[in-house]
Amino acid sequence: MISVPKGFVAKVFHGNKPRLLGEGTHVIESTQCEYLGMESIITTPCIVHGTITILRVTRGEVGLAWSNNEPIFIDQPGLYEFDSADFRFVEFKEAGERLISLGAKKIIQVYTGEVGITYEQGELRILNNGRHLIDSSTHIFECFLSTKQKSIRLRTLGDKEREKHNDEHTLPNRKKGHGEIRDDEWETGSGDFIVCDTRDLVKIAVRADVFYSITDPEKCIRNIDPDELEDLVRETAVATLTNIIRSTALNQIAQSEHVSALGTSDTGGHGFQNSSKIGENSSPPPSAPMFLEKAHDEFMNKLHDDFQLRYGVDIVNIRMESMKIMDNELSFQISKQALTTAQVENELANLDGQSMILTQKERTSAEVQNINARAEASALKTVCI
């Protein structure tokens, strides 16, 4: 006699056949009955007894199993019972997982801001955002590819860092700096900036970020390994900016104090915002076009359309946060000269203002005399009449 409480099943073999006994009292008169214990159908999600399998699938779970050598997904909550030698339970998966796979069957969840990369019979297939069910052994999932906007810091690698990067495909871990470039960053080589020579061979350090996003994933994947895209953008941007600065004289750069090419936000736009500084003292912004504005436009013209057409990548913006002349003595001289120029311009502006005031006073006095003369002439004319 076997007494089975509520919420449990008793596992027995009767004549070499598995049986599960439900709630109640069971009297079995047989020498071929073997009792193997009890299992809770409430707390045990999967009960396997011989060829019998009981599954409890809760909401938010997916049960993975094989049935007749075919993968099946059980995603509806409930209690399931199978009695077949061709059924084999594998595992439970969270329904929110991005990739659930068993054999050739796959559930792929693609979020907004990314795409799924798959290959069907060797041909590239792009999965847009949504839930995708694939049931084909020739349709292979590769990876997820983000199409969100990214930013990368431009910096010059040393020989050792370059060798390590080539071997491990990872950049050295440097703390991302902000604001002006400090002398200790230059001396220790720990700064995240690029060093360029101007046309007159003066070394300039530039701290800049490039923003980009993938707009055509298929074109991007067909033309370049996505894992190498960031390196391609960084190296091309560094080379382009270096060439722009190398074709510019120092005096043109020195005119560009307080201006950097910066979007209306950190991630876009083609506006300009105060942030760059060469030297230590300030001077009024010149009326001529700023170098950083020119460099920004030239950089975008060279890379934007080219990357869009060749790789399906949108170079959104370049932000040059700060610039610094690496020769401190030369930097001080330029700052001093800029301050002198500003003082001269202020004095000239004051003189122009004083001249305008005196001229206006003389003009007003002359007009008053003319008015008085006309009034006297009119009075004499009246007396004569």
Short mmCIF file of C-alpha atoms in Angstrom, two decimals:
data_model
loop_
_atom_site.label_atom_id
_atom_site.label_comp_id
_atom_site.label_asym_id
_atom_site.label_seq_id
_atom_site.Cartn_x
_atom_site.Cartn_y
_atom_site.Cartn_z
CA MET A 1 0.00 0.00 0.00
CA ILE A 2 1.33 3.43 -0.99
CA SER A 3 -0.15 6.68 0.35
CA VAL A 4 0.61 9.69 -1.85
CA PRO A 5 -0.01 13.14 -0.34
CA LYS A 6 -1.40 16.07 -2.28
CA GLY A 7 1.11 17.70 -4.63
CA PHE A 8 3.27 14.59 -4.92
CA VAL A 9 3.58 11.58 -7.22
CA ALA A 10 4.99 8.16 -6.36
CA LYS A 11 7.44 6.55 -8.76
CA VAL A 12 7.03 2.82 -9.25
CA PHE A 13 7.94 0.18 -11.78
CA HIS A 14 5.27 -2.39 -12.46
CA GLY A 15 6.31 -5.21 -14.73
CA ASN A 16 9.30 -3.21 -15.98
CA LYS A 17 6.98 -0.36 -16.97
CA PRO A 18 7.28 3.02 -15.25
CA ARG A 19 4.21 4.40 -13.53
CA LEU A 20 3.49 7.58 -11.57
CA LEU A 21 0.88 7.32 -8.83
CA GLY A 22 -1.10 10.45 -8.02
CA GLU A 23 -2.66 11.68 -4.78
CA GLY A 24 -4.40 9.05 -2.69
CA THR A 25 -3.92 5.55 -1.27
CA HIS A 26 -2.83 2.87 -3.68
CA VAL A 27 -2.97 -0.87 -2.91
CA ILE A 28 -0.88 -2.94 -5.26
CA GLU A 29 -0.84 -6.73 -5.00
CA SER A 30 2.08 -7.76 -7.18
CA THR A 31 5.58 -9.09 -6.68
CA GLN A 32 6.69 -7.18 -9.79
CA CYS A 33 6.00 -3.72 -8.32
CA GLU A 34 9.03 -1.70 -7.25
CA TYR A 35 8.60 1.52 -5.31
CA LEU A 36 11.31 4.21 -5.97
CA GLY A 37 10.14 7.14 -3.84
CA MET A 38 8.12 10.33 -4.28
CA GLU A 39 8.60 13.63 -6.12
CA SER A 40 6.85 16.97 -5.60
CA ILE A 41 5.13 18.19 -8.74
CA ILE A 42 5.02 21.70 -7.20
CA THR A 43 8.66 22.28 -6.33
CA THR A 44 10.31 20.00 -8.90
CA PRO A 45 10.17 21.55 -12.39
CA CYS A 46 11.11 18.32 -14.17
CA ILE A 47 10.34 14.77 -13.06
CA VAL A 48 11.85 11.97 -15.10
CA HIS A 49 10.88 8.36 -14.41
CA GLY A 50 11.88 5.88 -17.07
CA THR A 51 10.17 7.00 -20.28
CA ILE A 52 7.82 9.33 -18.38
CA THR A 53 8.65 13.05 -18.14
CA ILE A 54 6.59 15.67 -16.32
CA LEU A 55 7.48 19.32 -16.96
CA ARG A 56 6.20 22.37 -15.12
CA VAL A 57 6.79 25.42 -17.31
CA THR A 58 6.28 28.71 -15.51
CA ARG A 59 5.58 32.09 -17.10
CA GLY A 60 8.79 33.64 -18.39
CA GLU A 61 10.49 30.29 -19.04
CA VAL A 62 11.06 28.18 -22.14
CA GLY A 63 11.52 24.42 -21.89
CA LEU A 64 14.00 22.90 -24.34
CA ALA A 65 13.64 19.24 -25.28
CA TRP A 66 14.10 16.68 -28.02
CA SER A 67 11.12 14.78 -29.39
CA ASN A 68 11.63 12.19 -32.14
CA ASN A 69 15.08 13.71 -32.78
CA GLU A 70 13.54 17.14 -33.40
CA PRO A 71 14.15 20.15 -31.11
CA ILE A 72 11.02 21.60 -29.49
CA PHE A 73 10.48 24.75 -27.44
CA ILE A 74 7.72 24.80 -24.80
CA ASP A 75 7.01 28.43 -23.95
CA GLN A 76 3.38 28.29 -22.75
CA PRO A 77 3.05 27.99 -18.96
CA GLY A 78 1.49 24.77 -17.71
CA LEU A 79 2.07 21.16 -16.62
CA TYR A 80 3.13 18.79 -19.40
CA GLU A 81 3.43 14.99 -19.35
CA PHE A 82 5.24 12.91 -21.95
CA ASP A 83 5.53 9.12 -22.07
CA SER A 84 7.90 8.30 -24.87
CA ALA A 85 11.37 6.86 -25.20
CA ASP A 86 11.97 9.43 -27.96
CA PHE A 87 11.42 12.39 -25.63
CA ARG A 88 14.38 13.90 -23.75
CA PHE A 89 14.26 17.09 -21.70
CA VAL A 90 17.37 19.30 -21.93
CA GLU A 91 16.96 22.47 -19.82
CA PHE A 92 14.92 25.56 -19.00
CA LYS A 93 15.86 28.98 -20.39
CA GLU A 94 14.69 32.45 -19.42
CA ALA A 95 12.26 33.69 -22.08
CA GLY A 96 14.04 37.07 -22.07
CA GLU A 97 17.39 35.64 -23.18
CA ARG A 98 18.57 37.12 -26.44
CA LEU A 99 19.54 33.77 -27.97
CA ILE A 100 17.88 30.43 -27.18
CA SER A 101 19.24 27.60 -29.26
CA LEU A 102 18.81 23.84 -29.48
CA GLY A 103 20.05 21.98 -32.51
CA ALA A 104 18.92 23.78 -35.64
CA LYS A 105 16.12 25.64 -33.87
CA LYS A 106 16.76 29.12 -32.53
CA ILE A 107 14.87 32.02 -30.98
CA ILE A 108 16.70 35.31 -31.53
CA GLN A 109 15.62 38.50 -29.76
CA VAL A 110 17.03 41.60 -31.48
CA TYR A 111 16.76 44.84 -29.52
CA THR A 112 16.26 48.34 -30.90
CA GLY A 113 19.62 49.88 -31.80
CA GLU A 114 21.16 46.67 -33.09
CA VAL A 115 20.78 44.00 -35.77
CA GLY A 116 21.31 40.26 -35.80
CA ILE A 117 23.87 38.81 -38.19
CA THR A 118 22.95 35.42 -39.67
CA TYR A 119 23.97 33.36 -42.69
CA GLU A 120 21.45 31.25 -44.61
CA GLN A 121 23.21 28.71 -46.80
CA GLY A 122 26.26 30.95 -46.65
CA GLU A 123 24.39 34.10 -47.71
CA LEU A 124 24.27 37.06 -45.34
CA ARG A 125 20.90 37.77 -43.73
CA ILE A 126 20.26 40.78 -41.49
CA LEU A 127 17.67 40.48 -38.70
CA ASN A 128 16.04 43.74 -37.64
CA ASN A 129 14.68 44.41 -34.16
CA GLY A 130 12.05 41.91 -33.00
CA ARG A 131 11.69 38.23 -32.08
CA HIS A 132 12.82 35.77 -34.75
CA LEU A 133 12.27 32.00 -34.86
CA ILE A 134 14.69 30.07 -37.06
CA ASP A 135 14.23 26.34 -37.71
CA SER A 136 16.86 25.44 -40.27
CA SER A 137 20.23 23.74 -39.97
CA THR A 138 21.58 25.89 -42.82
CA HIS A 139 20.59 29.19 -41.18
CA ILE A 140 23.43 30.04 -38.78
CA PHE A 141 23.42 32.86 -36.24
CA GLU A 142 26.70 34.76 -36.05
CA CYS A 143 26.38 37.70 -33.62
CA PHE A 144 24.62 40.93 -32.70
CA LEU A 145 25.88 44.19 -34.21
CA SER A 146 25.15 47.54 -32.55
CA THR A 147 23.97 50.37 -34.80
CA LYS A 148 23.99 52.92 -31.97
CA GLN A 149 26.27 55.92 -32.13
CA LYS A 150 29.70 55.38 -30.61
CA SER A 151 32.58 57.67 -29.70
CA ILE A 152 36.26 56.85 -29.77
CA ARG A 153 39.17 58.88 -28.40
CA LEU A 154 41.92 59.57 -30.93
CA ARG A 155 45.39 58.91 -29.60
CA THR A 156 48.87 58.05 -30.80
CA LEU A 157 50.19 54.61 -29.84
CA GLY A 158 53.81 54.01 -28.95
CA ASP A 159 55.78 51.15 -30.50
CA LYS A 160 55.22 48.77 -27.56
CA GLU A 161 51.53 49.63 -27.35
CA ARG A 162 51.13 49.11 -31.09
CA GLU A 163 52.76 45.67 -30.91
CA LYS A 164 50.50 44.68 -28.00
CA HIS A 165 47.46 45.99 -29.85
CA ASN A 166 48.36 44.01 -32.98
CA ASP A 167 48.83 40.82 -30.95
CA GLU A 168 45.79 41.11 -28.67
CA HIS A 169 43.51 43.39 -30.77
CA THR A 170 42.88 45.53 -27.68
CA LEU A 171 44.01 49.06 -26.90
CA PRO A 172 46.05 49.80 -23.76
CA ASN A 173 43.87 50.71 -20.84
CA ARG A 174 44.27 54.46 -20.32
CA LYS A 175 42.08 56.69 -18.27
CA LYS A 176 40.09 58.99 -20.54
CA GLY A 177 41.15 62.55 -19.92
CA HIS A 178 39.08 65.71 -20.13
CA GLY A 179 39.82 69.40 -20.51
CA GLU A 180 43.29 70.77 -21.15
CA ILE A 181 46.28 68.53 -21.84
CA ARG A 182 48.61 68.53 -18.85
CA ASP A 183 52.40 68.52 -19.04
CA ASP A 184 52.68 65.33 -16.98
CA GLU A 185 50.51 63.47 -19.53
CA TRP A 186 52.94 64.45 -22.28
CA GLU A 187 56.09 63.66 -20.27
CA THR A 188 54.90 60.24 -19.08
CA GLY A 189 53.17 59.27 -22.33
CA SER A 190 49.99 58.41 -20.41
CA GLY A 191 47.73 60.94 -22.10
CA ASP A 192 44.96 60.01 -24.51
CA PHE A 193 45.76 62.46 -27.31
CA ILE A 194 47.50 62.56 -30.66
CA VAL A 195 50.73 64.44 -31.35
CA CYS A 196 51.10 66.17 -34.73
CA ASP A 197 53.65 68.41 -36.40
CA THR A 198 52.54 71.68 -37.93
CA ARG A 199 53.82 72.86 -41.30
CA ASP A 200 56.68 74.63 -39.50
CA LEU A 201 57.52 71.43 -37.51
CA VAL A 202 56.11 72.50 -34.14
CA LYS A 203 54.62 69.61 -32.13
CA ILE A 204 50.96 70.04 -31.20
CA ALA A 205 48.98 67.73 -28.91
CA VAL A 206 45.28 67.39 -29.73
CA ARG A 207 42.62 65.74 -27.58
CA ALA A 208 39.75 64.77 -29.87
CA ASP A 209 36.83 62.35 -30.12
CA VAL A 210 35.16 60.98 -33.24
CA PHE A 211 31.48 59.95 -33.27
CA TYR A 212 30.20 57.35 -35.73
CA SER A 213 27.38 54.85 -36.27
CA ILE A 214 26.57 52.00 -38.66
CA THR A 215 23.74 53.00 -41.00
CA ASP A 216 23.99 50.11 -43.50
CA PRO A 217 24.91 46.90 -41.62
CA GLU A 218 24.91 44.73 -44.75
CA LYS A 219 27.35 46.96 -46.61
CA CYS A 220 29.53 47.23 -43.50
CA ILE A 221 29.76 43.45 -43.02
CA ARG A 222 30.38 42.75 -46.70
CA ASN A 223 33.32 45.15 -46.81
CA ILE A 224 34.99 44.90 -43.39
CA ASP A 225 35.12 42.72 -40.30
CA PRO A 226 32.91 44.54 -37.74
CA ASP A 227 35.50 43.78 -35.03
CA GLU A 228 38.01 45.87 -37.00
CA LEU A 229 35.68 48.82 -37.67
CA GLU A 230 36.68 50.80 -34.58
CA ASP A 231 40.38 50.43 -35.46
CA LEU A 232 39.67 51.53 -39.03
CA VAL A 233 37.77 54.64 -37.89
CA ARG A 234 40.43 55.53 -35.31
CA GLU A 235 43.44 55.06 -37.59
CA THR A 236 41.82 56.86 -40.53
CA ALA A 237 40.70 59.74 -38.31
CA VAL A 238 44.16 60.08 -36.75
CA ALA A 239 45.83 60.09 -40.19
CA THR A 240 43.34 62.62 -41.58
CA LEU A 241 43.61 65.01 -38.63
CA THR A 242 47.40 64.68 -38.65
CA ASN A 243 47.54 65.62 -42.33
CA ILE A 244 45.24 68.63 -41.77
CA ILE A 245 47.46 69.97 -38.97
CA ARG A 246 50.63 69.16 -40.92
CA SER A 247 49.40 71.39 -43.76
CA THR A 248 48.69 74.28 -41.36
CA ALA A 249 51.16 76.85 -40.05
CA LEU A 250 51.44 77.48 -36.33
CA ASN A 251 50.26 81.08 -36.59
CA GLN A 252 46.99 79.88 -38.16
CA ILE A 253 46.42 77.48 -35.28
CA ALA A 254 47.36 80.11 -32.69
CA GLN A 255 44.50 82.32 -33.96
CA SER A 256 41.99 79.68 -32.88
CA GLU A 257 41.98 80.13 -29.14
CA HIS A 258 38.77 79.25 -27.30
CA VAL A 259 37.12 77.50 -30.21
CA SER A 260 36.69 73.77 -30.81
CA ALA A 261 34.52 71.88 -33.22
CA LEU A 262 31.83 70.53 -30.94
CA GLY A 263 28.28 69.47 -31.56
CA THR A 264 25.29 70.87 -29.74
CA SER A 265 25.51 67.73 -27.66
CA ASP A 266 28.29 65.26 -27.01
CA THR A 267 27.16 63.12 -29.87
CA GLY A 268 26.17 65.20 -32.84
CA GLY A 269 25.64 68.42 -34.67
CA HIS A 270 28.17 70.68 -36.30
CA GLY A 271 28.11 73.61 -33.89
CA PHE A 272 31.02 75.16 -32.08
CA GLN A 273 31.68 75.67 -28.41
CA ASN A 274 34.37 77.33 -26.32
CA SER A 275 36.87 74.87 -24.94
CA SER A 276 40.22 74.88 -26.75
CA LYS A 277 43.24 76.76 -25.47
CA ILE A 278 46.77 77.35 -26.72
CA GLY A 279 49.00 78.96 -24.13
CA GLU A 280 47.76 80.34 -20.87
CA ASN A 281 46.38 83.84 -21.53
CA SER A 282 43.31 84.77 -23.50
CA SER A 283 42.71 87.08 -26.42
CA PRO A 284 39.57 88.27 -28.22
CA PRO A 285 38.36 85.92 -30.96
CA PRO A 286 39.52 87.06 -34.42
CA SER A 287 37.04 87.90 -37.14
CA ALA A 288 38.74 85.53 -39.59
CA PRO A 289 37.52 81.89 -39.82
CA MET A 290 38.90 79.82 -36.93
CA PHE A 291 41.35 77.00 -37.63
CA LEU A 292 39.34 74.45 -35.65
CA GLU A 293 36.22 75.29 -37.62
CA LYS A 294 38.18 74.84 -40.81
CA ALA A 295 39.75 71.60 -39.54
CA HIS A 296 36.33 70.28 -38.52
CA ASP A 297 34.79 70.97 -41.94
CA GLU A 298 37.79 69.59 -43.82
CA PHE A 299 37.82 66.44 -41.68
CA MET A 300 34.10 65.81 -42.25
CA ASN A 301 34.42 66.46 -45.99
CA LYS A 302 37.22 63.94 -46.33
CA LEU A 303 35.72 61.10 -44.28
CA HIS A 304 31.94 61.41 -44.12
CA ASP A 305 30.96 60.57 -47.70
CA ASP A 306 33.83 58.11 -48.18
CA PHE A 307 32.89 55.97 -45.15
CA GLN A 308 29.19 56.19 -46.02
CA LEU A 309 29.72 54.94 -49.58
CA ARG A 310 32.36 52.30 -48.85
CA TYR A 311 31.35 50.88 -45.47
CA GLY A 312 27.82 52.10 -44.71
CA VAL A 313 29.21 54.00 -41.71
CA ASP A 314 28.18 57.54 -40.81
CA ILE A 315 31.01 59.69 -39.40
CA VAL A 316 28.72 61.96 -37.39
CA ASN A 317 31.14 64.48 -35.91
CA ILE A 318 34.61 65.19 -34.59
CA ARG A 319 35.01 67.06 -31.30
CA MET A 320 38.38 68.65 -30.63
CA GLU A 321 38.33 69.23 -26.90
CA SER A 322 41.71 70.90 -26.42
CA MET A 323 45.03 71.66 -28.10
CA LYS A 324 48.43 72.39 -26.63
CA ILE A 325 51.83 73.40 -27.98
CA MET A 326 54.25 70.91 -26.48
CA ASP A 327 57.10 73.46 -26.34
CA ASN A 328 56.26 75.37 -23.13
CA GLU A 329 58.60 78.29 -23.91
CA LEU A 330 57.09 78.77 -27.35
CA SER A 331 53.61 78.49 -25.88
CA PHE A 332 54.43 81.22 -23.34
CA GLN A 333 55.77 83.50 -26.06
CA ILE A 334 52.64 83.07 -28.16
CA SER A 335 50.44 83.78 -25.14
CA LYS A 336 52.44 86.89 -24.34
CA GLN A 337 52.23 88.06 -27.93
CA ALA A 338 48.49 87.39 -28.00
CA LEU A 339 48.05 89.45 -24.83
CA THR A 340 50.06 92.33 -26.34
CA THR A 341 47.98 92.17 -29.51
CA ALA A 342 44.79 92.26 -27.47
CA GLN A 343 45.98 95.32 -25.56
CA VAL A 344 46.87 97.12 -28.79
CA GLU A 345 43.49 96.25 -30.29
CA ASN A 346 41.75 97.56 -27.18
CA GLU A 347 43.71 100.83 -27.32
CA LEU A 348 42.90 101.24 -31.02
CA ALA A 349 39.23 100.60 -30.27
CA ASN A 350 39.31 103.23 -27.50
CA LEU A 351 40.97 105.77 -29.82
CA ASP A 352 38.38 105.07 -32.51
CA GLY A 353 35.64 105.61 -29.95
CA GLN A 354 37.11 108.89 -28.72
CA SER A 355 37.53 110.12 -32.30
CA MET A 356 33.90 109.33 -33.05
CA ILE A 357 32.79 111.20 -29.91
CA LEU A 358 34.82 114.33 -30.83
CA THR A 359 33.57 114.22 -34.41
CA GLN A 360 29.98 114.01 -33.26
CA LYS A 361 30.47 116.90 -30.86
CA GLU A 362 31.91 119.11 -33.64
CA ARG A 363 29.09 118.12 -35.98
CA THR A 364 26.49 118.97 -33.34
CA SER A 365 28.13 122.35 -32.64
CA ALA A 366 28.18 123.21 -36.34
CA GLU A 367 24.51 122.31 -36.71
CA VAL A 368 23.62 124.53 -33.72
CA GLN A 369 25.49 127.49 -35.27
CA ASN A 370 23.70 126.97 -38.59
CA ILE A 371 20.35 126.94 -36.85
CA ASN A 372 21.18 130.18 -34.97
CA ALA A 373 22.38 131.90 -38.17
CA ARG A 374 19.18 130.96 -40.03
CA ALA A 375 17.07 132.26 -37.11
CA GLU A 376 18.91 135.62 -37.10
CA ALA A 377 18.57 135.99 -40.87
CA SER A 378 14.88 135.28 -40.67
CA ALA A 379 14.45 137.90 -37.89
CA LEU A 380 16.28 140.63 -39.91
CA LYS A 381 14.17 139.87 -42.95
CA THR A 382 10.99 140.28 -40.92
CA VAL A 383 12.13 143.71 -39.51
CA CYS A 384 12.96 145.06 -42.98
CA ILE A 385 9.51 144.16 -44.29
#
